[in-house]
CSV table of C-alpha atoms in Angstrom, one decimal:
chain,number,residue,atom,x,y,z
A,1,MET,CA,-32.8,-3.1,-55.5
A,2,ALA,CA,-31.8,-6.7,-54.6
A,3,SER,CA,-28.2,-4.7,-54.1
A,4,LEU,CA,-30.1,-2.8,-51.5
A,5,HIS,CA,-31.1,-5.7,-49.4
A,6,VAL,CA,-27.4,-7.5,-50.3
A,7,LEU,CA,-26.1,-4.4,-48.6
A,8,LEU,CA,-28.3,-4.3,-45.5
A,9,LYS,CA,-27.6,-7.8,-44.7
A,10,TYR,CA,-23.7,-6.7,-44.5
A,11,PHE,CA,-25.0,-3.6,-42.9
A,12,HIS,CA,-26.4,-5.6,-40.0
A,13,CYS,CA,-23.5,-8.1,-39.8
A,14,LEU,CA,-20.7,-5.8,-39.1
A,15,VAL,CA,-23.6,-4.4,-36.1
A,16,LEU,CA,-23.4,-6.9,-34.8
A,17,LEU,CA,-19.7,-8.5,-34.9
A,18,LEU,CA,-18.9,-4.8,-33.6
A,19,CYS,CA,-21.1,-5.2,-30.9
A,20,LEU,CA,-19.4,-9.1,-30.4
A,21,GLN,CA,-16.4,-7.2,-30.2
A,22,LEU,CA,-17.2,-4.8,-27.6
A,23,ALA,CA,-18.8,-7.3,-24.8
A,24,SER,CA,-15.5,-9.4,-25.6
A,25,ALA,CA,-13.3,-6.8,-24.8
A,26,GLU,CA,-15.4,-6.2,-21.8
A,27,ILE,CA,-14.7,-10.0,-20.8
A,28,ARG,CA,-10.9,-10.2,-21.4
A,29,SER,CA,-10.7,-6.4,-19.7
A,30,ASN,CA,-12.6,-7.8,-16.3
A,31,SER,CA,-10.7,-11.1,-16.9
A,32,THR,CA,-7.4,-9.4,-15.9
A,33,SER,CA,-7.9,-7.4,-13.7
A,34,GLY,CA,-6.5,-9.0,-11.0
A,35,VAL,CA,-3.8,-10.3,-12.4
A,36,ILE,CA,-1.0,-9.4,-10.1
A,37,ALA,CA,2.7,-11.6,-12.1
A,38,LYS,CA,4.2,-11.9,-15.5
A,39,PRO,CA,2.1,-14.0,-18.2
A,40,TYR,CA,3.2,-18.0,-18.0
A,41,CYS,CA,4.4,-17.1,-14.5
A,42,PRO,CA,2.7,-18.3,-11.2
A,43,ASP,CA,0.7,-16.1,-8.6
A,44,ARG,CA,0.5,-17.6,-6.2
A,45,CYS,CA,2.6,-20.7,-4.1
A,46,GLY,CA,0.3,-21.7,-1.3
A,47,ASN,CA,-2.4,-19.2,-0.3
A,48,ILE,CA,0.4,-16.3,-0.4
A,49,SER,CA,0.1,-14.2,-3.4
A,50,ILE,CA,2.8,-13.7,-5.3
A,51,PRO,CA,2.7,-10.5,-7.1
A,52,TYR,CA,5.7,-9.4,-9.9
A,53,PRO,CA,8.5,-7.8,-9.3
A,54,PHE,CA,8.9,-10.8,-7.0
A,55,GLY,CA,8.6,-13.9,-8.4
A,56,ILE,CA,8.9,-17.9,-9.3
A,57,GLY,CA,11.2,-19.0,-11.7
A,58,ARG,CA,13.3,-18.4,-14.3
A,59,GLY,CA,11.8,-14.6,-16.3
A,60,CYS,CA,9.5,-13.9,-13.6
A,61,PHE,CA,11.2,-11.6,-10.9
A,62,VAL,CA,12.3,-7.9,-11.9
A,63,ASN,CA,16.3,-9.2,-10.6
A,64,LYS,CA,18.0,-11.9,-8.8
A,65,PHE,CA,16.9,-10.6,-5.0
A,66,PHE,CA,13.4,-10.9,-5.8
A,67,GLU,CA,13.8,-14.3,-7.0
A,68,LEU,CA,11.9,-16.6,-4.5
A,69,THR,CA,11.2,-20.4,-4.1
A,70,CYS,CA,8.2,-22.4,-3.5
A,71,ASN,CA,8.8,-25.7,-1.1
A,72,ASN,CA,6.0,-27.8,-0.3
A,73,SER,CA,3.5,-25.0,-0.9
A,74,VAL,CA,5.5,-22.3,1.0
A,75,PRO,CA,7.1,-19.3,-0.6
A,76,MET,CA,10.6,-18.5,0.4
A,77,ILE,CA,13.6,-15.7,0.2
A,78,GLY,CA,16.9,-16.9,0.4
A,79,SER,CA,16.3,-19.4,3.8
A,80,LEU,CA,13.2,-17.0,5.3
A,81,LYS,CA,9.5,-18.0,5.2
A,82,VAL,CA,7.5,-15.5,3.4
A,83,THR,CA,3.9,-15.1,4.7
A,84,ASN,CA,2.8,-11.5,3.2
A,85,LEU,CA,4.3,-9.8,0.0
A,86,ALA,CA,2.5,-6.5,-0.8
A,87,VAL,CA,3.2,-4.3,-3.3
A,88,ASP,CA,1.6,-1.1,-2.8
A,89,ASP,CA,4.1,-0.5,0.5
A,90,GLY,CA,7.1,-1.9,-0.4
A,91,GLN,CA,7.2,-4.6,2.2
A,92,MET,CA,6.8,-8.1,2.9
A,93,THR,CA,6.2,-9.9,6.3
A,94,VAL,CA,9.2,-12.8,6.9
A,95,GLU,CA,9.5,-15.6,9.4
A,96,SER,CA,12.3,-14.9,12.2
A,97,ILE,CA,14.2,-17.0,14.3
A,98,ILE,CA,14.0,-16.6,18.4
A,99,ALA,CA,17.5,-16.5,19.7
A,100,SER,CA,17.5,-18.0,22.9
A,101,THR,CA,19.9,-19.4,25.8
A,102,CYS,CA,18.9,-21.8,28.9
A,103,ASN,CA,22.3,-21.7,30.8
A,104,SER,CA,24.9,-18.9,30.9
A,105,THR,CA,26.0,-19.5,27.0
A,106,THR,CA,25.0,-16.2,24.8
A,107,PHE,CA,23.7,-17.2,21.9
A,108,PHE,CA,23.0,-15.8,18.0
A,109,VAL,CA,21.3,-16.0,15.6
A,110,ASN,CA,21.9,-14.5,12.3
A,111,THR,CA,19.8,-13.1,9.6
A,112,TYR,CA,20.2,-12.5,6.3
A,113,LEU,CA,18.2,-9.9,4.1
A,114,GLY,CA,20.1,-9.7,0.6
A,115,THR,CA,18.9,-5.8,-0.6
A,116,PHE,CA,16.0,-6.0,1.3
A,117,THR,CA,16.1,-4.0,5.1
A,118,VAL,CA,14.6,-4.2,8.9
A,119,SER,CA,11.5,-2.1,8.9
A,120,ALA,CA,12.7,0.4,11.6
A,121,THR,CA,9.5,1.4,12.2
A,122,LYS,CA,7.2,-1.6,12.4
A,123,ASN,CA,9.5,-3.9,15.0
A,124,LYS,CA,11.5,-3.5,17.6
A,125,LEU,CA,13.7,-5.9,19.6
A,126,ILE,CA,12.0,-7.9,22.3
A,127,SER,CA,14.0,-9.8,25.1
A,128,ILE,CA,12.3,-12.3,27.6
A,129,GLY,CA,14.0,-13.4,30.5
A,130,CYS,CA,15.0,-12.5,34.0
A,131,ASP,CA,18.4,-11.2,34.5
A,132,THR,CA,18.8,-11.3,30.4
A,133,MET,CA,20.6,-8.9,28.5
A,134,ALA,CA,20.3,-8.8,24.2
A,135,ALA,CA,21.4,-6.9,21.9
A,136,ILE,CA,21.5,-6.6,17.5
A,137,ASN,CA,24.9,-6.1,16.2
A,138,ASP,CA,27.5,-4.0,17.8
A,139,TYR,CA,25.0,-1.8,19.4
A,140,PRO,CA,24.6,-1.2,22.9
A,141,PRO,CA,22.4,-4.5,24.4
A,142,ILE,CA,19.3,-4.5,26.2
A,143,GLY,CA,18.1,-5.6,29.8
A,144,PHE,CA,20.4,-5.1,31.6
A,145,ASN,CA,18.4,-2.2,33.5
A,146,CYS,CA,15.0,-3.7,32.8
A,147,SER,CA,15.0,-7.1,33.1
A,148,ASN,CA,15.0,-8.2,36.7
A,149,CYS,CA,12.8,-10.7,37.9
A,150,ASN,CA,12.5,-10.0,41.8
A,151,PHE,CA,8.8,-11.8,42.3
A,152,LYS,CA,9.3,-11.5,45.7
A,153,LYS,CA,8.7,-7.1,45.6
A,154,ASN,CA,7.2,-7.0,42.2
A,155,VAL,CA,4.9,-9.4,39.5
A,156,ALA,CA,5.6,-9.5,35.8
A,157,ILE,CA,2.4,-8.0,34.4
A,158,ASP,CA,0.3,-9.8,31.4
A,159,GLY,CA,0.1,-7.7,28.3
A,160,ALA,CA,3.1,-5.4,29.3
A,161,CYS,CA,6.7,-5.3,28.1
A,162,ASP,CA,7.7,-2.7,31.1
A,163,GLY,CA,10.8,-3.9,32.2
A,164,MET,CA,9.8,-7.5,35.0
A,165,GLY,CA,11.4,-10.1,32.7
A,166,CYS,CA,10.5,-8.5,29.4
A,167,CYS,CA,12.3,-5.1,27.7
A,168,GLU,CA,11.9,-3.6,24.3
A,169,THR,CA,13.2,-1.3,21.9
A,170,SER,CA,13.3,0.9,18.9
A,171,ILE,CA,16.2,-0.9,16.4
A,172,PRO,CA,18.6,0.9,14.4
A,173,PRO,CA,17.5,2.0,10.6
A,174,ARG,CA,19.5,0.2,7.7
A,175,LEU,CA,19.5,-3.4,8.8
A,176,SER,CA,19.7,-5.8,6.1
A,177,SER,CA,22.5,-8.8,7.7
A,178,TYR,CA,22.3,-8.5,11.5
A,179,ASN,CA,22.7,-11.0,14.5
A,180,VAL,CA,20.9,-10.6,17.5
A,181,SER,CA,22.8,-12.1,20.7
A,182,VAL,CA,20.9,-13.3,24.2
A,183,GLY,CA,23.0,-13.9,27.5
A,184,ARG,CA,22.5,-14.0,31.2
A,185,PHE,CA,24.2,-11.3,33.5
A,186,GLY,CA,22.9,-13.1,37.0
A,187,GLU,CA,22.1,-16.5,38.7
A,188,ASN,CA,19.8,-15.6,40.5
A,189,SER,CA,16.6,-17.0,38.5
A,190,ILE,CA,18.4,-19.7,36.8
A,191,TYR,CA,16.6,-22.7,38.3
A,192,ASP,CA,13.2,-21.0,38.6
A,193,ASN,CA,13.3,-19.2,35.1
A,194,PRO,CA,15.9,-20.9,33.8
A,195,CYS,CA,15.7,-20.0,30.0
A,196,SER,CA,16.3,-16.3,27.8
A,197,TYR,CA,14.9,-14.9,24.8
A,198,ALA,CA,15.4,-12.1,22.3
A,199,PHE,CA,13.8,-11.7,18.7
A,200,ILE,CA,12.8,-8.8,16.3
A,201,ALA,CA,9.8,-8.8,16.1
A,202,GLU,CA,6.3,-6.9,14.7
A,203,ASN,CA,5.8,-4.2,17.2
A,204,SER,CA,1.7,-5.3,17.1
A,205,SER,CA,2.5,-9.5,16.5
A,206,PHE,CA,3.6,-9.2,20.2
A,207,GLN,CA,1.9,-9.3,23.5
A,208,PHE,CA,3.6,-10.5,26.4
A,209,SER,CA,2.9,-12.7,29.3
A,210,PRO,CA,4.2,-14.0,32.7
A,211,SER,CA,4.5,-17.9,31.5
A,212,TYR,CA,6.9,-16.8,29.0
A,213,LEU,CA,9.4,-16.5,31.8
A,214,GLN,CA,9.2,-20.8,31.8
A,215,ASP,CA,9.2,-21.3,28.6
A,216,PHE,CA,7.9,-19.0,25.3
A,217,LYS,CA,10.2,-21.1,22.6
A,218,ASN,CA,8.0,-24.1,23.0
A,219,LYS,CA,4.4,-21.9,23.8
A,220,GLY,CA,4.2,-21.0,20.5
A,221,THR,CA,6.4,-21.9,16.8
A,222,GLY,CA,9.7,-21.1,17.2
A,223,VAL,CA,9.6,-18.0,14.9
A,224,VAL,CA,8.2,-14.3,14.9
A,225,PRO,CA,6.8,-12.5,12.1
A,226,LEU,CA,9.4,-9.7,11.3
A,227,VAL,CA,8.1,-6.9,8.6
A,228,VAL,CA,10.4,-6.5,5.7
A,229,ASP,CA,11.1,-3.1,3.6
A,230,TRP,CA,12.1,-3.8,-0.2
A,231,THR,CA,12.4,-1.2,-3.0
A,232,ILE,CA,13.5,-1.8,-6.0
A,233,GLY,CA,17.3,-0.3,-7.1
A,234,PHE,CA,19.6,1.7,-4.8
A,235,VAL,CA,18.9,5.3,-7.0
A,236,THR,CA,16.0,7.7,-6.9
A,237,CYS,CA,13.3,7.9,-9.7
A,238,ASP,CA,15.5,10.7,-11.3
A,239,ILE,CA,18.3,8.5,-12.4
A,240,ALA,CA,16.9,5.5,-12.5
A,241,ALA,CA,14.2,6.7,-15.1
A,242,THR,CA,17.5,7.5,-17.4
A,243,ASP,CA,18.0,3.9,-18.0
A,244,LYS,CA,14.2,2.7,-19.4
A,245,THR,CA,15.7,-0.8,-19.9
A,246,SER,CA,15.9,-0.8,-16.0
A,247,TYR,CA,13.4,1.2,-15.0
A,248,ALA,CA,11.1,-1.2,-13.4
A,249,CYS,CA,7.7,1.4,-13.3
A,250,GLY,CA,5.3,0.5,-16.3
A,251,PRO,CA,2.6,2.9,-17.8
A,252,ASN,CA,0.2,5.1,-15.9
A,253,THR,CA,2.6,5.2,-13.2
A,254,LEU,CA,4.2,7.9,-10.3
A,255,CYS,CA,7.6,7.0,-9.1
A,256,GLU,CA,8.5,7.9,-5.4
A,257,SER,CA,12.4,7.8,-4.2
A,258,CYS,CA,12.9,6.3,-0.5
A,259,ASN,CA,14.6,7.7,2.1
A,260,SER,CA,18.2,7.9,3.0
A,261,ASN,CA,17.0,4.9,5.5
A,262,THR,CA,15.9,2.8,2.5
A,263,PRO,CA,17.4,4.0,-0.6
A,264,GLY,CA,16.0,2.7,-3.9
A,265,TYR,CA,13.1,3.4,-5.4
A,266,LEU,CA,8.8,2.6,-5.6
A,267,CYS,CA,6.2,2.5,-7.9
A,268,LYS,CA,2.4,3.6,-7.5
A,269,CYS,CA,0.1,3.5,-10.1
A,270,LYS,CA,-1.4,6.7,-10.5
A,271,PRO,CA,-4.6,8.1,-8.5
A,272,GLY,CA,-8.2,7.1,-10.7
A,273,PHE,CA,-5.3,3.9,-11.4
A,274,GLU,CA,-5.6,0.5,-10.3
A,275,GLY,CA,-3.3,-3.0,-11.0
A,276,ASN,CA,0.6,-3.6,-10.8
A,277,PRO,CA,2.8,-0.7,-11.0
A,278,TYR,CA,5.6,-2.9,-12.1
A,279,LEU,CA,3.8,-5.1,-15.2
A,280,SER,CA,4.4,-3.5,-18.2
A,281,SER,CA,2.3,-2.3,-20.8
A,282,SER,CA,2.8,-5.4,-23.2
A,283,THR,CA,1.7,-7.6,-20.2
A,284,VAL,CA,-1.8,-7.4,-18.7
A,285,GLY,CA,-2.5,-6.0,-15.0
A,286,HIS,CA,-0.7,-3.2,-15.1
A,287,CYS,CA,-2.3,0.0,-14.0
A,288,LYS,CA,-5.2,1.2,-15.7
A,289,ASP,CA,-7.8,3.7,-15.3
A,290,ILE,CA,-10.4,2.7,-12.6
A,291,ASN,CA,-15.1,3.3,-13.7
A,292,GLU,CA,-15.5,5.2,-11.4
A,293,CYS,CA,-19.1,5.2,-13.1
A,294,VAL,CA,-19.8,1.9,-11.9
A,295,ASP,CA,-19.1,2.4,-8.0
A,296,LYS,CA,-22.4,2.4,-5.8
A,297,ASN,CA,-20.8,4.3,-3.3
A,298,LEU,CA,-20.3,7.2,-5.8
A,299,ILE,CA,-24.4,8.1,-4.6
A,300,HIS,CA,-21.9,9.6,-1.5
A,301,ASP,CA,-21.0,12.0,-3.8
A,302,GLU,CA,-22.6,15.7,-4.1
A,303,ARG,CA,-22.7,16.0,-7.8
A,304,CYS,CA,-23.0,12.1,-8.9
A,305,GLY,CA,-25.6,11.8,-5.7
A,306,ARG,CA,-27.8,14.4,-7.4
A,307,PRO,CA,-31.1,12.4,-9.5
A,308,GLU,CA,-30.6,15.5,-11.8
A,309,SER,CA,-26.3,14.5,-13.1
A,310,ILE,CA,-25.6,11.9,-15.2
A,311,CYS,CA,-21.5,10.4,-14.6
A,312,PHE,CA,-19.1,10.1,-16.9
A,313,ASN,CA,-16.0,8.0,-16.4
A,314,THR,CA,-13.0,10.3,-18.0
A,315,GLU,CA,-8.7,9.2,-18.2
A,316,GLY,CA,-7.7,9.2,-14.3
A,317,GLY,CA,-11.7,10.5,-13.1
A,318,TYR,CA,-14.5,11.3,-14.0
A,319,ASP,CA,-17.5,14.1,-13.8
A,320,CYS,CA,-20.9,14.2,-13.2
A,321,PRO,CA,-22.4,16.8,-15.2
A,322,CYS,CA,-25.9,18.3,-15.2
A,323,LYS,CA,-28.7,15.7,-17.5
A,324,GLU,CA,-29.5,16.6,-21.0
A,325,GLY,CA,-32.3,19.3,-20.2
A,326,PHE,CA,-30.8,20.6,-16.6
A,327,LYS,CA,-28.3,23.2,-15.5
A,328,GLU,CA,-26.0,23.4,-12.6
A,329,TYR,CA,-27.5,26.5,-9.9
A,330,GLY,CA,-24.5,26.0,-7.3
A,331,THR,CA,-24.0,22.2,-5.7
A,332,LYS,CA,-27.9,21.7,-7.4
A,333,CYS,CA,-29.2,20.8,-11.0
A,334,ILE,CA,-32.3,23.1,-11.8
A,335,LEU,CA,-34.8,23.3,-15.1
A,336,ASP,CA,-33.2,24.4,-17.7
A,337,LYS,CA,-36.1,26.5,-18.9
A,338,ARG,CA,-34.0,27.2,-22.7
A,339,ALA,CA,-34.0,23.6,-23.0
A,340,GLY,CA,-37.3,23.4,-23.7
A,341,TYR,CA,-37.0,25.1,-28.0
A,342,HIS,CA,-33.9,22.5,-28.4
A,343,ASP,CA,-36.1,19.2,-27.2
A,344,LYS,CA,-38.9,20.2,-29.6
A,345,ILE,CA,-37.0,20.7,-32.1
A,346,ALA,CA,-35.0,17.3,-31.5
A,347,ALA,CA,-38.7,15.8,-31.2
A,348,GLY,CA,-39.6,17.3,-34.5
A,349,MET,CA,-36.5,15.4,-36.0
A,350,LYS,CA,-37.3,12.1,-34.5
A,351,ILE,CA,-40.7,11.9,-35.9
A,352,CYS,CA,-39.5,13.7,-39.2
A,353,GLY,CA,-37.0,10.0,-39.2
A,354,ILE,CA,-39.1,8.0,-38.6
A,355,HIS,CA,-42.4,9.0,-40.9
A,356,PHE,CA,-38.7,9.1,-43.6
A,357,ILE,CA,-37.8,4.9,-42.2
A,358,VAL,CA,-41.8,4.2,-42.9
A,359,PHE,CA,-42.0,5.8,-46.5
A,360,SER,CA,-38.8,4.5,-47.4
A,361,ASN,CA,-39.7,0.5,-46.1
A,362,SER,CA,-43.1,1.1,-48.6
A,363,LEU,CA,-41.0,1.6,-51.2
A,364,CYS,CA,-39.6,-1.1,-51.0
A,365,LYS,CA,-42.1,-3.1,-51.2
A,366,ILE,CA,-44.1,-1.2,-53.8
A,367,THR,CA,-40.9,-1.4,-55.5
A,368,ASN,CA,-40.4,-5.5,-54.8
């Protein structure tokens, strides 16, 4: 009988170890859910998050075009300061320099983005000044018909870039290397409004003010936000997936081929999964199943909000069937009368089990 006590002790120890292992696994899972970079790689520079495929330092980025440097807590890609990086939509925001001239000389600002391109949908070309023209590369300039400032007849309106001292237009797609030029074509207002400006900027970031006609550059930081599109490689998903060594999408992901304006592809977590889609299964932080059952908002779900239902997490989703003793009736859970017989059997088995345990303990005491 002593051997029985030893076996029971070992059994209790095994159960305790199993519980501890499950608890520690849950803690590890929670602590790694916010990982965005490769192991041993910095995930921040200053207050900017640096998610893979971007990275700082050797082995921390997917290829050389995604390499960033961190200078005095300022992330840089080439010579451009990065202010935001987004994995979900394949875009980042950088600071773009303003081109300006305060005489009759045309001024140029050159920008090189490597394999990345200026977002044609999120940015626009803007010129500020009287008798001002602006252009991108060899495309037709803007300003000849919309930047006259005859203040005797017209007054520039605050917030309106409609031709009175301010012009704007869409930009061509697939700009990865470009120059913005700004110049003047008249002398009528050079003394009242001596300077002209031109830049490409994010659509929602700029609001014109008549005071900019006097000195726009010194009223800000000398830079404007520019949205840049980035993709992986230059081929579609079908072609990229054939080369497992260079294919960038991790487990539980979907690959999305970009359009002709932006060649390459992007990776996204499958529905019901979350994480960084570019991290592999050998690292933490890759796309993992979301446990929707812990979401408090699930109560608003038609099926899961029923008090008689119970939530079960599934891979990539969840299900909320009726609890034991209830059955589906349309969108409701109603009492299942047939379950009463089975409940009685289950209750009887529980009582028998309790009696068996009590009897076993009594037998052990007698034998001891």
